[in-house]
Short mmCIF file of C-alpha atoms and ligand atoms in Angstrom, two decimals:
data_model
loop_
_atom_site.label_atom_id
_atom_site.label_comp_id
_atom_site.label_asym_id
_atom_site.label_seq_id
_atom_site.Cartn_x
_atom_site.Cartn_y
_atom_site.Cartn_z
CA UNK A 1 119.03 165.26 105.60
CA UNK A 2 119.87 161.78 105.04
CA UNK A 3 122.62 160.38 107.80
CA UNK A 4 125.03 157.74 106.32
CA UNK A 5 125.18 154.84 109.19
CA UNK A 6 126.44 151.87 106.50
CA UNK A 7 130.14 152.86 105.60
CA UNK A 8 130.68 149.00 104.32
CA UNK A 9 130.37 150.11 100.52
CA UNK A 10 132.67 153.31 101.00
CA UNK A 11 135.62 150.94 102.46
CA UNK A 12 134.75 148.16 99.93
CA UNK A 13 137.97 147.06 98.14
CA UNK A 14 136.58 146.42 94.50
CA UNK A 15 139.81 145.61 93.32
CA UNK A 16 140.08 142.51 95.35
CA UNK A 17 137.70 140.07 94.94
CA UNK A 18 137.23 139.55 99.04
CA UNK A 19 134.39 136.88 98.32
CA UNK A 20 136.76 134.83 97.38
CA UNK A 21 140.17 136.15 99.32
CA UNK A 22 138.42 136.51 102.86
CA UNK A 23 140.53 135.18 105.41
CA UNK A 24 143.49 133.70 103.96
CA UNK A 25 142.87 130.19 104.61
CA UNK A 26 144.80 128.99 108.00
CA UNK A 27 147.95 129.07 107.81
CA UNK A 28 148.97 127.95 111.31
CA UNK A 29 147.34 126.72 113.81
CA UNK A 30 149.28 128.80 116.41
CA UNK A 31 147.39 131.90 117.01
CA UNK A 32 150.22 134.78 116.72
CA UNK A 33 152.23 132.35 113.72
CA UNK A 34 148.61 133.07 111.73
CA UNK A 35 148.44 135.89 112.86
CA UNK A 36 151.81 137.03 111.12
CA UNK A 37 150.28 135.13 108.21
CA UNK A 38 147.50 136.96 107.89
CA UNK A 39 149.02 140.26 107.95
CA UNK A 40 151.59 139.16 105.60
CA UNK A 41 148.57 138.10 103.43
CA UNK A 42 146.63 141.43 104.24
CA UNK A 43 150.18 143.45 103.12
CA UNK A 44 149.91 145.31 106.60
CA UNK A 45 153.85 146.72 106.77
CA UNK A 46 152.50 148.64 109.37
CA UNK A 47 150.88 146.10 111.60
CA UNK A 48 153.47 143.78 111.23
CA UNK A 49 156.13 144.75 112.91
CA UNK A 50 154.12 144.32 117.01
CA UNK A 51 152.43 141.05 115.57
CA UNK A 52 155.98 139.57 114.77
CA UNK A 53 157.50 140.99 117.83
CA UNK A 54 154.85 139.14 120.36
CA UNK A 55 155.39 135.62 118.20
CA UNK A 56 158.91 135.81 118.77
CA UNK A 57 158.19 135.87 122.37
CA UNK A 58 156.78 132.28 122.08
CA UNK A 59 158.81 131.32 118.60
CA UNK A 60 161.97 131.48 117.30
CA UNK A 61 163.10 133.00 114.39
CA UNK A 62 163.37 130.64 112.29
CA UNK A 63 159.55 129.05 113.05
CA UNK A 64 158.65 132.78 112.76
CA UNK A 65 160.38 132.73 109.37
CA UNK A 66 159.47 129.66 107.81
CA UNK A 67 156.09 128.93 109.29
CA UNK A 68 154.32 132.33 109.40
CA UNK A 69 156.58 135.05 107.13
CA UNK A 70 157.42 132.67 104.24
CA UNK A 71 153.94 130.21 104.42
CA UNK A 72 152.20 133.92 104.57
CA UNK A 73 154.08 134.71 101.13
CA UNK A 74 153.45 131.63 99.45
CA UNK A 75 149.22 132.38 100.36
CA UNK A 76 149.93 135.34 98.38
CA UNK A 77 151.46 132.97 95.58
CA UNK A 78 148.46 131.15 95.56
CA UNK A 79 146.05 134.20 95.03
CA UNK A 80 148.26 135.62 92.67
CA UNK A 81 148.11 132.11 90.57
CA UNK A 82 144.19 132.01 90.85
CA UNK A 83 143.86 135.68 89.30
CA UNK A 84 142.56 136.76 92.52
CA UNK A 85 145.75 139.24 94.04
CA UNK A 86 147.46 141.53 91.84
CA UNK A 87 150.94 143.47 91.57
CA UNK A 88 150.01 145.70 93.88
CA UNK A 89 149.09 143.40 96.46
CA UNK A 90 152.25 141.12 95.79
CA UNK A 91 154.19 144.18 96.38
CA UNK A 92 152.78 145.16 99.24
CA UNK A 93 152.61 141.59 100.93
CA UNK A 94 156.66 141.15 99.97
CA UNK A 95 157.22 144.78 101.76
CA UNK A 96 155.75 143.16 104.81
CA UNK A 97 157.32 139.80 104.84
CA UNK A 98 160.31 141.75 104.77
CA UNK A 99 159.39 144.59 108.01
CA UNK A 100 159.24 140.55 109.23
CA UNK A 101 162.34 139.16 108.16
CA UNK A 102 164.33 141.88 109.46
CA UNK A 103 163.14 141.95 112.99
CA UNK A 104 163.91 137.83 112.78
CA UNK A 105 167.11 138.39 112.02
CA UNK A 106 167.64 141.05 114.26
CA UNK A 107 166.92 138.90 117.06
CA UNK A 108 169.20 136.23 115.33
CA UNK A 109 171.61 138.72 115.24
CA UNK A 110 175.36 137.23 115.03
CA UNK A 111 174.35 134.96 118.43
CA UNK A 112 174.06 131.95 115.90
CA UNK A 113 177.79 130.23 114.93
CA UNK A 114 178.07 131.48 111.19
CA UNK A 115 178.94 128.00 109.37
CA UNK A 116 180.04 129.85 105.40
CA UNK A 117 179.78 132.28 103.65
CA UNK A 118 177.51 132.32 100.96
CA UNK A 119 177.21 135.31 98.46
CA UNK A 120 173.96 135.99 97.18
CA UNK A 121 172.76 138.60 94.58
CA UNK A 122 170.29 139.41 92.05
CA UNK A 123 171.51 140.09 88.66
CA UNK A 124 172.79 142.91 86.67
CA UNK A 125 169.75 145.31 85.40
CA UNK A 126 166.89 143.62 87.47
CA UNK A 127 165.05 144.60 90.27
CA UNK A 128 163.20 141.51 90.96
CA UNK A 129 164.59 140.49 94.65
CA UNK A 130 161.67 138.56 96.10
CA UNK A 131 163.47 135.77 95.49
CA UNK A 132 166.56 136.43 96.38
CA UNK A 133 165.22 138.05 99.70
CA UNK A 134 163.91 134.43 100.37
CA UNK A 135 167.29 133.07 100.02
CA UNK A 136 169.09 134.94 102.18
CA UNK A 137 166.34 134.80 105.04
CA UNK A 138 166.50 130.78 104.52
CA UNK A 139 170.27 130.74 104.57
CA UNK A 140 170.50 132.73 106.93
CA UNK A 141 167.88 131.00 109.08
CA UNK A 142 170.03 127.86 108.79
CA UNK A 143 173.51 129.64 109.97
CA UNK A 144 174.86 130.53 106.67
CA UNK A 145 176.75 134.28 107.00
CA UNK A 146 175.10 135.38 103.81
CA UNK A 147 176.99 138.14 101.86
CA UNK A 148 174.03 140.19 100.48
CA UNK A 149 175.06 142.52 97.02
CA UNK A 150 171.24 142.87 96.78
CA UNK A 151 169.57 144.05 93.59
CA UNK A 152 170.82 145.10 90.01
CA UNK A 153 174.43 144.18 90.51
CA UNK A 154 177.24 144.69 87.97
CA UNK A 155 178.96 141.13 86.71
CA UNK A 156 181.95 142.09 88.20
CA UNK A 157 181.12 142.86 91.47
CA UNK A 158 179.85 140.02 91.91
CA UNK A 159 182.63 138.14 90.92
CA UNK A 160 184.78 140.58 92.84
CA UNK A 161 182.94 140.34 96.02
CA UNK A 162 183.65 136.01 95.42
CA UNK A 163 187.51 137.12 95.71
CA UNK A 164 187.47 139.10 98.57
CA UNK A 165 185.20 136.83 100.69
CA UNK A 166 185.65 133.25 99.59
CA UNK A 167 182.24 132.09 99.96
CA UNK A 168 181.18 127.99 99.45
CA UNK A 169 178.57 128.83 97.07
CA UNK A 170 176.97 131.81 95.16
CA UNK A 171 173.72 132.75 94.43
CA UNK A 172 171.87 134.33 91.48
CA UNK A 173 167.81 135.30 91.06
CA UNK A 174 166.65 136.65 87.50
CA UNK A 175 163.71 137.23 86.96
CA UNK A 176 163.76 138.87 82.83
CA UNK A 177 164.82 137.20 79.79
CA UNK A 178 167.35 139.76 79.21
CA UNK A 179 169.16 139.91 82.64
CA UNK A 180 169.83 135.91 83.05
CA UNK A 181 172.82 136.42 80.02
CA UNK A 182 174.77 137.44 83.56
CA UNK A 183 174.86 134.69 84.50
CA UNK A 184 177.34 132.35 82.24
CA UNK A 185 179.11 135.96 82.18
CA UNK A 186 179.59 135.34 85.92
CA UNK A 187 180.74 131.70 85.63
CA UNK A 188 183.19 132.21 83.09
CA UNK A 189 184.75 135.11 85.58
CA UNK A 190 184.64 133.02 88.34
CA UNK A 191 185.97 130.17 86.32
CA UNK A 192 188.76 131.99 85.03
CA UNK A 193 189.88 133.38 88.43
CA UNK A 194 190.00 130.12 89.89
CA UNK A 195 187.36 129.52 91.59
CA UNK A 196 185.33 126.85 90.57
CA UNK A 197 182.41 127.53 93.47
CA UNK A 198 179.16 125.97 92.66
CA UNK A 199 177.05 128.96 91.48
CA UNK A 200 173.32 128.54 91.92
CA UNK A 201 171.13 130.14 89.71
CA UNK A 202 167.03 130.82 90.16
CA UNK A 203 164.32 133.20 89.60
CA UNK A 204 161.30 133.47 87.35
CA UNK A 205 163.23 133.43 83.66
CA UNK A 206 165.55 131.09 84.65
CA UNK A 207 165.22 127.20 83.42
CA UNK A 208 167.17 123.93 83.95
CA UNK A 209 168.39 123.41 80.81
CA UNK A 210 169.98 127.23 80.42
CA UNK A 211 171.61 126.94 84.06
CA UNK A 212 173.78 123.32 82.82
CA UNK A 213 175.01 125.19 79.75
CA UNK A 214 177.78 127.13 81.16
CA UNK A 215 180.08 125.24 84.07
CA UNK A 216 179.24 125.86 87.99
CA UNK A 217 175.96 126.64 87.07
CA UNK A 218 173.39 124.65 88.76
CA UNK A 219 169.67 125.72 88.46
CA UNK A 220 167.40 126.17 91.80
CA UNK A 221 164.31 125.71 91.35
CA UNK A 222 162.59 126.79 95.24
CA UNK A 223 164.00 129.47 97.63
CA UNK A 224 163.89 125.86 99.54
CA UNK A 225 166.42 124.10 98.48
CA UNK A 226 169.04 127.20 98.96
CA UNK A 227 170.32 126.07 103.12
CA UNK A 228 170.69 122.10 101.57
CA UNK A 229 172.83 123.20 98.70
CA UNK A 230 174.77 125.04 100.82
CA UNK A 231 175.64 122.25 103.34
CA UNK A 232 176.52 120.19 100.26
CA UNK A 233 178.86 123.09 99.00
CA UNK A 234 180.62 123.30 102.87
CA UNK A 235 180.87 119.11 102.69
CA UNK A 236 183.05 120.00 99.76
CA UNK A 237 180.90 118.78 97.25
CA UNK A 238 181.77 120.06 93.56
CA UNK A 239 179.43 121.94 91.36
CA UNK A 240 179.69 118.94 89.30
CA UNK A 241 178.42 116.55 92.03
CA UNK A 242 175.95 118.84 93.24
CA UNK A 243 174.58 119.39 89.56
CA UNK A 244 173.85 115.81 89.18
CA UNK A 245 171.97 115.49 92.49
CA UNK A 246 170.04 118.80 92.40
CA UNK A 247 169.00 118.71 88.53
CA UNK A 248 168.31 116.40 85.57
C1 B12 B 1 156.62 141.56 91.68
C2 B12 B 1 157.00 141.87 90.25
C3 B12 B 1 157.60 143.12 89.99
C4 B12 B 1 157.95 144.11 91.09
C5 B12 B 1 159.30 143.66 91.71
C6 B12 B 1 159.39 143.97 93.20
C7 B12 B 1 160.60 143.31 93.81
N1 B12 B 1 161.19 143.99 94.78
O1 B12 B 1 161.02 142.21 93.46
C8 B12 B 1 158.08 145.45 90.27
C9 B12 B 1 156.75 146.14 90.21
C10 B12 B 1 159.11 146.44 90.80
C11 B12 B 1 158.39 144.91 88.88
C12 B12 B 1 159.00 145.66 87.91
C13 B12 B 1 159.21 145.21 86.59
N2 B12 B 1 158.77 144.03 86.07
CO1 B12 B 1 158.01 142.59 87.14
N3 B12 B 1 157.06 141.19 87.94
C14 B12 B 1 156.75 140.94 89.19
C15 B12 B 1 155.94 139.61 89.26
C16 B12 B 1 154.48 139.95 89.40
C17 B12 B 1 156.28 138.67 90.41
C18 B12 B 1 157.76 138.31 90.53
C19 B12 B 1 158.02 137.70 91.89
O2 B12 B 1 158.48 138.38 92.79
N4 B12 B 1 157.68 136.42 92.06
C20 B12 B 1 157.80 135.75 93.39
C21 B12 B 1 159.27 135.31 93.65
C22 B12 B 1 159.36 134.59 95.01
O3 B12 B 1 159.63 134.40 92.63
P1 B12 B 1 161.13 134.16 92.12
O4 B12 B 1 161.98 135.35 92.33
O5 B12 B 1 161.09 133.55 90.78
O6 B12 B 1 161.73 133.08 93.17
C23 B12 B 1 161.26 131.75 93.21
C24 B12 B 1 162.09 130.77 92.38
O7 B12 B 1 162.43 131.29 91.12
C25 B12 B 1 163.26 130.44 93.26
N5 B12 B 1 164.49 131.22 93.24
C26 B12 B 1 164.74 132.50 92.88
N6 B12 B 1 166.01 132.82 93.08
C27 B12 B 1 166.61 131.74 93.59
C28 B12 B 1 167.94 131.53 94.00
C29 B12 B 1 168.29 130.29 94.54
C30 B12 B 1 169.66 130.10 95.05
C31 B12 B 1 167.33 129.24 94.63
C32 B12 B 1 167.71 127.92 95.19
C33 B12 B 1 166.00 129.46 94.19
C34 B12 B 1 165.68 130.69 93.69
O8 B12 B 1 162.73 130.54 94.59
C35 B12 B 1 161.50 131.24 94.62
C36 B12 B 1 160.38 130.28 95.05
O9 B12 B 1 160.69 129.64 96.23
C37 B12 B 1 156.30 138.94 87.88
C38 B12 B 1 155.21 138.07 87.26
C39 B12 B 1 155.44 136.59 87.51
N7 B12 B 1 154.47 135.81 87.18
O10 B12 B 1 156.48 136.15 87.96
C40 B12 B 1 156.62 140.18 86.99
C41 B12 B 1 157.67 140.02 85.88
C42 B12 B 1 158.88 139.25 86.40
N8 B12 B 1 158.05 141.42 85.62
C43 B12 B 1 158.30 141.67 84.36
C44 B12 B 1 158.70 142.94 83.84
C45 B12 B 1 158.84 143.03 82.33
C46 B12 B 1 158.95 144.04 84.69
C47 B12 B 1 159.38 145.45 84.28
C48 B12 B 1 160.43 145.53 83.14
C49 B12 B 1 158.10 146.22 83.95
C50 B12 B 1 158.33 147.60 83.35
N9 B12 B 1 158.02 147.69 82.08
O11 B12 B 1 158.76 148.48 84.04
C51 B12 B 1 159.98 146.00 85.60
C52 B12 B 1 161.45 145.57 85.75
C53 B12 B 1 162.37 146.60 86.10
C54 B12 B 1 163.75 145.98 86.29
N10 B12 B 1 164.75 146.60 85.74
O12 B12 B 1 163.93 144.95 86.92
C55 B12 B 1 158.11 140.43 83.50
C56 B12 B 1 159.44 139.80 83.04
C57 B12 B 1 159.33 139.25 81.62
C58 B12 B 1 160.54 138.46 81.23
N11 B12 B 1 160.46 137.15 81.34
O13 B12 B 1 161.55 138.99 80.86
C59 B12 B 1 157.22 139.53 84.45
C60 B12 B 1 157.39 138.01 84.24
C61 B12 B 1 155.74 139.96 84.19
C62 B12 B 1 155.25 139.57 82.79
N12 B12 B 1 154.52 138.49 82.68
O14 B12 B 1 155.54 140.25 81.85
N13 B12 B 1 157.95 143.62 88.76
#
């Protein structure tokens, strides 16, 4: 009887083309940073957990954040953009990134001085929080005390949740066509409450020129630029001040 010795066709992976993916390219050029990378990359929820534990030994968790969890997803933005990852990979490497982001801000716990609050949601009917998970790891990162409402969340709790904590700034990530109408619902709320809060609005669907139609809406474009905004929003900056510097 024939004995199989070469298992490497068995455990190929013919829905990835690993020619091309291979490594991820380096990410860092700290050994357990890429190595957070790389599992990030690799979607390895399992794995990631010990790798990000032993770089916070050496890192912080904000370098752990920025230069391994979030450089790790935007890899996976790249391979998704050349055709070579698919949805199931995405999904898989944003599961990890966020085993990662929780054990960061663990160990951040509430040590760090909370400067604002910021509330942060994504909107009514959509599921898509990738984005939005970003945010709140970056604003958090950089001090904010970030209200979370998560996913799929009703117009008016979102304007409710505004009353009842008074945040600087709030956040919204939509990712459809037909969940971004929330938005202007949301700023007209807001608006009519009193409280004329500069309300950022990203994600996938989402476009400049739809953002500056309704007031307090200002459009972000990268996860980025979410801590910035809100240090303009503490300096008391209006929604109108901040528009003109962010967009057009
Ligand atoms: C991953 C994904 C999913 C995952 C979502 C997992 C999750 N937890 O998020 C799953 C599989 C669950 C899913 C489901 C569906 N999906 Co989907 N999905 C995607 C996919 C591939 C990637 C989206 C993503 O996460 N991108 C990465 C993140 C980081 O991008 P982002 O959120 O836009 O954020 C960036 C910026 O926009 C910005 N940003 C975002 N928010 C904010 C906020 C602030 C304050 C700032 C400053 C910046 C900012 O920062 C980020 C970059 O730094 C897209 C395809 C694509 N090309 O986008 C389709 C896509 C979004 N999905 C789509 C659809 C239709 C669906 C489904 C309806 C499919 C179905 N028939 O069931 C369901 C939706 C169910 C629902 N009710 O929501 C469509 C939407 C079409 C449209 N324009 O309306 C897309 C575009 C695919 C397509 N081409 O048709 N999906």
């Amino acid at each position: 009887m024939k004995v199989l010795k070469d298992f490497s066709n068995i455990f190929k992976r013919y829905d990835l083309d690993l020619e091309k993916t291979g490594k991820a390219k380096e990410i860092s050029k700290d050994p357990a940073l890429q190595k957070v990378a790389q599992l990030v990359v690799d979607g390895d929820e399992e794995g990631i957990l010990a790798a990000v534990k032993d770089a916070l030994k050496s890192k912080s968790p904000l370098e752990v954040i920025n230069n391994a969890l979030i450089a790790g997803m935007n890899e996976v933005s790249r391979l998704w953009d050349e055709g070579i990852y698919f949805l199931p990979q995405v999904i898989l490497s944003s599961d990890a990134m966020n085993v990662g982001i929780a054990e960061c801000e663990a160990k951040m716990g509430k040590a760090m001085d909370r400067k604002a609050k910021v509330v942060t949601h994504t909107a009514e009917g959509d599921i898509h929080d990738i984005g939005q998970v970003i945010v709140n790891a970056l604003l958090n990162a950089n001090g904010f005390d970030v209200i979370n409402l998560g996913a799929d969340v009703p117009v008016d709790k979102v304007v409710s949740a505004c009353k009842e904590h008074r945040p600087v700034m709030v956040t919204g990530t939509a990712l459809m066509t037909t969940t971004m109408t929330a938005f202007p619902k949301i700023a007209h709320q807001l608006k009519q409450a009193g409280l004329g809060i500069p309300f950022i609005c990203g994600g996938g669907a989402v476009c400049e020129e739809y953002v500056t139609e309704y007031d307090l809406g200002i459009w972000g474009k990268e996860a980025s630029q979410a801590p910035g905004m809100a240090e303009d929003a503490l300096a008391g900056e209006s929604w109108e001040a901040m528009r003109a510097k962010w967009n057009g």
